[in-house]
mmCIF file of C-alpha atoms in Angstrom:
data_model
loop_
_atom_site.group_PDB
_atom_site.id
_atom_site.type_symbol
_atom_site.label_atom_id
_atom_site.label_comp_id
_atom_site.label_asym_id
_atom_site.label_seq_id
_atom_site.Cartn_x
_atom_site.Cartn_y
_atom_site.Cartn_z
ATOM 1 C CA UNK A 512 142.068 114.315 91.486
ATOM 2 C CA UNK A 513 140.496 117.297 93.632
ATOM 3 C CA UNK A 514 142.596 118.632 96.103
ATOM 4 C CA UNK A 515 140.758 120.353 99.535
ATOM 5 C CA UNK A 516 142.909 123.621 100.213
ATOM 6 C CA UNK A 517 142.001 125.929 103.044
ATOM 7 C CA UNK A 518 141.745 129.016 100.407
ATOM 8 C CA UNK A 519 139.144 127.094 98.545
ATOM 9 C CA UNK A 520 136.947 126.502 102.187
ATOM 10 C CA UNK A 521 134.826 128.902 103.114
ATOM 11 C CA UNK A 522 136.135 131.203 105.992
ATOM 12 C CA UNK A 523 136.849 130.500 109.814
ATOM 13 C CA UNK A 524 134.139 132.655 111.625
ATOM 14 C CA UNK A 525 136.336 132.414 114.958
ATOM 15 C CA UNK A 526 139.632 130.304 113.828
ATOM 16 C CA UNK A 527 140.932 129.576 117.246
ATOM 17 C CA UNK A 528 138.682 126.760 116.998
ATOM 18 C CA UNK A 529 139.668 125.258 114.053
ATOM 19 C CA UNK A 530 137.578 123.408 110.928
ATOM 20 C CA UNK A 531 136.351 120.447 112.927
ATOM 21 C CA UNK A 532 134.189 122.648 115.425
ATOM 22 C CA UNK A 533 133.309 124.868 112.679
ATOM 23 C CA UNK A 534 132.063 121.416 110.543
ATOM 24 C CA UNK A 535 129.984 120.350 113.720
ATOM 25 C CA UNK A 536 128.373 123.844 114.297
ATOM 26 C CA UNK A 537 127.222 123.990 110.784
ATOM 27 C CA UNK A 538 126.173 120.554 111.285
ATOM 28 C CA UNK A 539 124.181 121.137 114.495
ATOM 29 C CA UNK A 540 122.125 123.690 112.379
ATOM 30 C CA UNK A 541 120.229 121.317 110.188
ATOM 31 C CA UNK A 542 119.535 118.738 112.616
ATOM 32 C CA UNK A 543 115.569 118.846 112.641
ATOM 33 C CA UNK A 544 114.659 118.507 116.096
ATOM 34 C CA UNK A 545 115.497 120.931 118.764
ATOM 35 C CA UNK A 546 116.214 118.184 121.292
ATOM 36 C CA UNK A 547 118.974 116.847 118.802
ATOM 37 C CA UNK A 548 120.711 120.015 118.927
ATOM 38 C CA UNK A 549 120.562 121.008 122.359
ATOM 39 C CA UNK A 550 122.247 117.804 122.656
ATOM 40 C CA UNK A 551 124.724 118.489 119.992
ATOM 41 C CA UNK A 552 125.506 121.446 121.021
ATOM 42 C CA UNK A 553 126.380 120.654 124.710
ATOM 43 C CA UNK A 554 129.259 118.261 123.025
ATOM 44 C CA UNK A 555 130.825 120.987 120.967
ATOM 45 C CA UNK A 556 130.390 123.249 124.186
ATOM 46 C CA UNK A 557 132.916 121.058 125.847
ATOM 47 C CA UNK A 558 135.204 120.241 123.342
ATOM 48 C CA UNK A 559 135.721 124.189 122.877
ATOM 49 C CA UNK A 560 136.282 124.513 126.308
ATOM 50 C CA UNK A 561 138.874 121.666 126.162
ATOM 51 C CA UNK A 562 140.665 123.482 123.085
ATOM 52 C CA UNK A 563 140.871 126.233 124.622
ATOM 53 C CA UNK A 564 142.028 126.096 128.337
ATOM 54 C CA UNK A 565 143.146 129.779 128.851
ATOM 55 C CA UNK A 566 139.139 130.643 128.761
ATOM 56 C CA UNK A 567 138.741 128.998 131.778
ATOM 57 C CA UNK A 568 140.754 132.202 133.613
ATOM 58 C CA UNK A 569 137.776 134.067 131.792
ATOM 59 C CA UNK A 570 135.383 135.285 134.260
ATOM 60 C CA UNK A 571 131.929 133.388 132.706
ATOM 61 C CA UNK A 572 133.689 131.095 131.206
ATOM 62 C CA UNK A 573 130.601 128.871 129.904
ATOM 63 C CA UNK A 574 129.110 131.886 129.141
ATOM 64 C CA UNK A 575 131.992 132.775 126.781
ATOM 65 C CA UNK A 576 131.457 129.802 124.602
ATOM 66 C CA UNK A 577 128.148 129.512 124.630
ATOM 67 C CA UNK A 578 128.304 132.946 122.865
ATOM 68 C CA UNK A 579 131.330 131.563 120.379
ATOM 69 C CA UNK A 580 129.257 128.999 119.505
ATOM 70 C CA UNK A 581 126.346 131.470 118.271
ATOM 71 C CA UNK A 582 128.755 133.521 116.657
ATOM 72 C CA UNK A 583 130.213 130.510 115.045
ATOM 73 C CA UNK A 584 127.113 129.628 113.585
ATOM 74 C CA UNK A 585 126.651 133.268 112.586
ATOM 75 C CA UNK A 586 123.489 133.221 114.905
ATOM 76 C CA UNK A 587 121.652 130.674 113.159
ATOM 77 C CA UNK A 588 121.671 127.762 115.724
ATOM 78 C CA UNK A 589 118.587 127.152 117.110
ATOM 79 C CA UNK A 590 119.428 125.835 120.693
ATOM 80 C CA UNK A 591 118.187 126.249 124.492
ATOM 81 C CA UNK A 592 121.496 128.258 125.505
ATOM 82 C CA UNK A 593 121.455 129.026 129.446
ATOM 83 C CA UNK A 594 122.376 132.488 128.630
ATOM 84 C CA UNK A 595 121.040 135.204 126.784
ATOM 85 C CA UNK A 596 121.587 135.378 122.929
ATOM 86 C CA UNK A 597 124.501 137.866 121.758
ATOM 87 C CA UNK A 598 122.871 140.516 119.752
ATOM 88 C CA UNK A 599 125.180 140.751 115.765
ATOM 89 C CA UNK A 600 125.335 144.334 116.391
ATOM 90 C CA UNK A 601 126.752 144.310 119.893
ATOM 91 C CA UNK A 602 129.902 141.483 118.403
ATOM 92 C CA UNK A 603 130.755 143.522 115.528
ATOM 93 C CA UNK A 604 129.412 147.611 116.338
ATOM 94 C CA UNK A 605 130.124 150.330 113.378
ATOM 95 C CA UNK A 606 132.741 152.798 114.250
ATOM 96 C CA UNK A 607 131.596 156.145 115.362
ATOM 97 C CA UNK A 608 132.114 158.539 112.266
ATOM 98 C CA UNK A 609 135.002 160.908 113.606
ATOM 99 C CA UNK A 610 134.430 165.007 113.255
ATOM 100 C CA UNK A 611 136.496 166.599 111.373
ATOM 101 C CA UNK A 612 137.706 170.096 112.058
ATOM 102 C CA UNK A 613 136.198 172.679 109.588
ATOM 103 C CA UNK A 614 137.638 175.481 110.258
ATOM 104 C CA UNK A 615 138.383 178.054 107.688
ATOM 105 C CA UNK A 616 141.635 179.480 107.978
ATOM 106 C CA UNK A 617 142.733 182.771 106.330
ATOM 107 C CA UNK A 618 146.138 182.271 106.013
ATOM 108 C CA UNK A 619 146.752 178.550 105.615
ATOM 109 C CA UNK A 620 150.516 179.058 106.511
ATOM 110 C CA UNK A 621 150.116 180.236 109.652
ATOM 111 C CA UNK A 622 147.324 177.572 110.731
ATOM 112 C CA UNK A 623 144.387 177.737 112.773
ATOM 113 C CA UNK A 624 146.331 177.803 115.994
ATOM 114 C CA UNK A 625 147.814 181.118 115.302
ATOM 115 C CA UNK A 626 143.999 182.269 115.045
ATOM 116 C CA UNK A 627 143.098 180.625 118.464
ATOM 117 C CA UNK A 628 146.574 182.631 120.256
ATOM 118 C CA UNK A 629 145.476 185.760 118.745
ATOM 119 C CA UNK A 630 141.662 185.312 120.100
ATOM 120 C CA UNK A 631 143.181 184.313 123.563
ATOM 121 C CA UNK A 632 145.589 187.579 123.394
ATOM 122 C CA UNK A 633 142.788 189.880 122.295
ATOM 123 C CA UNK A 634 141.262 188.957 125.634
ATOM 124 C CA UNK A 635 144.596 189.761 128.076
ATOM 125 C CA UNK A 636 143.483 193.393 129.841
ATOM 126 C CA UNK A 637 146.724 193.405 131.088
ATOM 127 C CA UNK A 638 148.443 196.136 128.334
ATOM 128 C CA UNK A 639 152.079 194.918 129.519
ATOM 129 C CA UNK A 640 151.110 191.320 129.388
ATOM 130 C CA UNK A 641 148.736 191.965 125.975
ATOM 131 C CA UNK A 642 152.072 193.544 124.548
ATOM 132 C CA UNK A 643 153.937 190.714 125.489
ATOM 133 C CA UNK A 644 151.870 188.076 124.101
ATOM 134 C CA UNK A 645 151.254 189.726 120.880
ATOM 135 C CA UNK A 646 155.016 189.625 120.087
ATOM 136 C CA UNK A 647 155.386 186.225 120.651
ATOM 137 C CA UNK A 648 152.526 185.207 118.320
ATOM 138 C CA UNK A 649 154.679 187.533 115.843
ATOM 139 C CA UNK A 650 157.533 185.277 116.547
ATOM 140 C CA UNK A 651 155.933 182.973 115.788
ATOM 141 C CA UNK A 652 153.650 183.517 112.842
ATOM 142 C CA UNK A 653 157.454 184.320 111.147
ATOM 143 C CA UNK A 654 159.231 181.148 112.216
ATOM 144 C CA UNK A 655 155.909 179.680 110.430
ATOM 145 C CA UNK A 656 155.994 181.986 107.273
ATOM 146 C CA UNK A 657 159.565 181.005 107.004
ATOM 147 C CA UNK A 658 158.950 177.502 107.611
ATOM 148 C CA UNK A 659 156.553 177.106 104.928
ATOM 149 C CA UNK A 660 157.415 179.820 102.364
ATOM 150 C CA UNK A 661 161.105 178.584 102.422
ATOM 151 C CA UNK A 662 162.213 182.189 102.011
ATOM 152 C CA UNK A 663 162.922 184.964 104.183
ATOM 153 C CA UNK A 664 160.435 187.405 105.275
ATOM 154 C CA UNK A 665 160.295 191.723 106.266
ATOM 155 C CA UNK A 666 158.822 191.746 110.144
ATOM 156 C CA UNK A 667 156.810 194.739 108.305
ATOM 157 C CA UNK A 668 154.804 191.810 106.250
ATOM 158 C CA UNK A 669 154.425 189.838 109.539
ATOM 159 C CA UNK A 670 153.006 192.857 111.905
ATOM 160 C CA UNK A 671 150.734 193.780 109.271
ATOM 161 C CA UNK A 672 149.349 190.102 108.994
ATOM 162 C CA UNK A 673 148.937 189.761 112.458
ATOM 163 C CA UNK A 674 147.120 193.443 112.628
ATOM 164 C CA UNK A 675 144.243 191.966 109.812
ATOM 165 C CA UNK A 676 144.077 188.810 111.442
ATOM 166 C CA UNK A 677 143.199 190.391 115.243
ATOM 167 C CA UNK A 678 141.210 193.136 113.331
ATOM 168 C CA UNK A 679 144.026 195.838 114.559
ATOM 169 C CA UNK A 680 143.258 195.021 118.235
ATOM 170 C CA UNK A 681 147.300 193.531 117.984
ATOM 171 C CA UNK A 682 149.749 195.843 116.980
ATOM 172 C CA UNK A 683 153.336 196.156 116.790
ATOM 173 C CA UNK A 684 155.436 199.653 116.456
ATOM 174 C CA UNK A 685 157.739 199.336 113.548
ATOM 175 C CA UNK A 686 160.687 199.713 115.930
ATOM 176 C CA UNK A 687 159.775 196.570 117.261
ATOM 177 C CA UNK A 688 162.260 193.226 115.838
ATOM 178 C CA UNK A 689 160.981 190.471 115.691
ATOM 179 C CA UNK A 690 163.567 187.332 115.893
ATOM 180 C CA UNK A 691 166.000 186.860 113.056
ATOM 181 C CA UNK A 692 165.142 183.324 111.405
ATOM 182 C CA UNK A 693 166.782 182.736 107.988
ATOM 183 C CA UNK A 694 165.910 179.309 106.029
ATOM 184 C CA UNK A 695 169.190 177.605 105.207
ATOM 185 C CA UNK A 696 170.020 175.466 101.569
ATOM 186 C CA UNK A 697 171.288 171.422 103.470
ATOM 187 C CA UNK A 698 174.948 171.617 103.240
ATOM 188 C CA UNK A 699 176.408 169.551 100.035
ATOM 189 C CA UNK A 700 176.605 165.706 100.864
ATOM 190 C CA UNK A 701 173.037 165.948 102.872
ATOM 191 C CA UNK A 702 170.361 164.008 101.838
ATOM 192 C CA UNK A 703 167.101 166.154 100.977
ATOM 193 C CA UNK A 704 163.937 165.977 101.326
ATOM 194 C CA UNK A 705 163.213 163.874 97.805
ATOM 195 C CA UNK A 706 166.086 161.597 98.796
ATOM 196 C CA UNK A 707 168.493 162.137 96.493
ATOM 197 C CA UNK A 708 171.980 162.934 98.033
ATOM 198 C CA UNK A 709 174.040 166.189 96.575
ATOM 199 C CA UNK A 710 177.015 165.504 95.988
ATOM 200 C CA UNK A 711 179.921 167.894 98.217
ATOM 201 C CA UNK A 712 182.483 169.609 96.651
ATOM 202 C CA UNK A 713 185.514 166.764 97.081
ATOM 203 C CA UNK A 714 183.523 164.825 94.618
ATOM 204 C CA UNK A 715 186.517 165.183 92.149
ATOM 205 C CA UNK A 716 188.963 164.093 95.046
ATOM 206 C CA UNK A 717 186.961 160.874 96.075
ATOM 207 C CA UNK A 718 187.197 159.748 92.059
ATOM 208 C CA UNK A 719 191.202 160.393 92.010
ATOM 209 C CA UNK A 720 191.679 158.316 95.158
ATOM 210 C CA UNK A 721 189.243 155.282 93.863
ATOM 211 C CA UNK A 722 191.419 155.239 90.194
ATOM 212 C CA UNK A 723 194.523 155.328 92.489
ATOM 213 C CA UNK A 724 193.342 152.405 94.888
ATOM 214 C CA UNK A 725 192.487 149.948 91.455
ATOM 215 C CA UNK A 726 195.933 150.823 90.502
#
């Protein structure tokens, strides 16, 4: 015995319809006369509309199924339709291709928009407000070192980054200090990054107190 299961059919096209209007759209398309169809076709019209009632809310509502009904077919019936014929590219259009920033960066670790803050700064004619400006980009380019570099860093290393990358148009005197950032270990008992959980120093105490609560 053959059993009929929906994974052995060939694919819905629009499944809100359901296999029966799918069975008579495929049928519609080798009827030989165009009469016969255009007949056909005004049928199936209606029953979509009547299986679907929410369309009728649709503003051009027959003009909605008459372009299921091509789509159904995958644009093969050959009918009279009262409206024009959807084009396949317009129902199913390609994705623009997206573009992707290619910028290259010097120092990866501080990222492209430390380059774009250091541009803008370059441009301040203010020398107060230029002076500014340029520290805070040193703050930051450190809270970035640190945050990547998980280590600690000398402000000398930092002001005499940010003097290559502006081309010595930024500088810092080394009396300047910049803000103290240290990168801290997680406490014992934290769960890190990997997701493994280290275990705190009372792990000796939490085995003595499960032995004495099975006792």
């Amino acid at each position: 015995m053959d059993f009929d299961y929906n994974s052995t059919r060939p694919k819905l096209i629009l499944a809100e319809y359901g296999r029966n209007v799918q069975n008579m759209v495929d049928y519609i398309t080798t009827l030989p006369t165009k009469e016969e169809r255009n007949n056909h076709a005004q049928v199936v019209i209606d029953m979509m509309g009547f299986l679907n009632p929410h369309l009728r809310d649709v503003a051009d509502f027959k003009h909605k199924l008459w372009d299921h009904l091509h789509i159904i077919s995958d644009f093969k019936i050959d009918v009279d339709s009262p409206y024009p014929i959807p084009e396949r590219d317009a129902i199913h259009p390609k994705p623009e291709l997206l573009d992707y920033p290619q910028h290259r960066i010097r120092y990866k670790h501080y990222g492209y928009t430390i380059e774009r803050m250091i541009e803008r700064a370059k441009k301040i004619a203010d020398p107060e407000k230029k002076k500014s400006m340029t520290q805070s980009i040193a703050n930051f380019m450190k809270m970035a070192y640190v945050t990547w570099n998980k280590d600690s860093v000398e402000d000398e290393t930092i002001i005499a980054d940010l003097r290559e990358l502006s081309g010595g148009e930024l500088q810092l005197g080394p009396d300047v200090s910049l803000t103290k950032l240290d990168f801290k270990t997680p406490p014992p008992g934290v769960r890190t990054k990997g997701g493994t959980i280290q275990q705190n120093g009372n792990g000796k105490n939490n085995k003595k107190l499960k032995k004495k609560k099975k006792h």
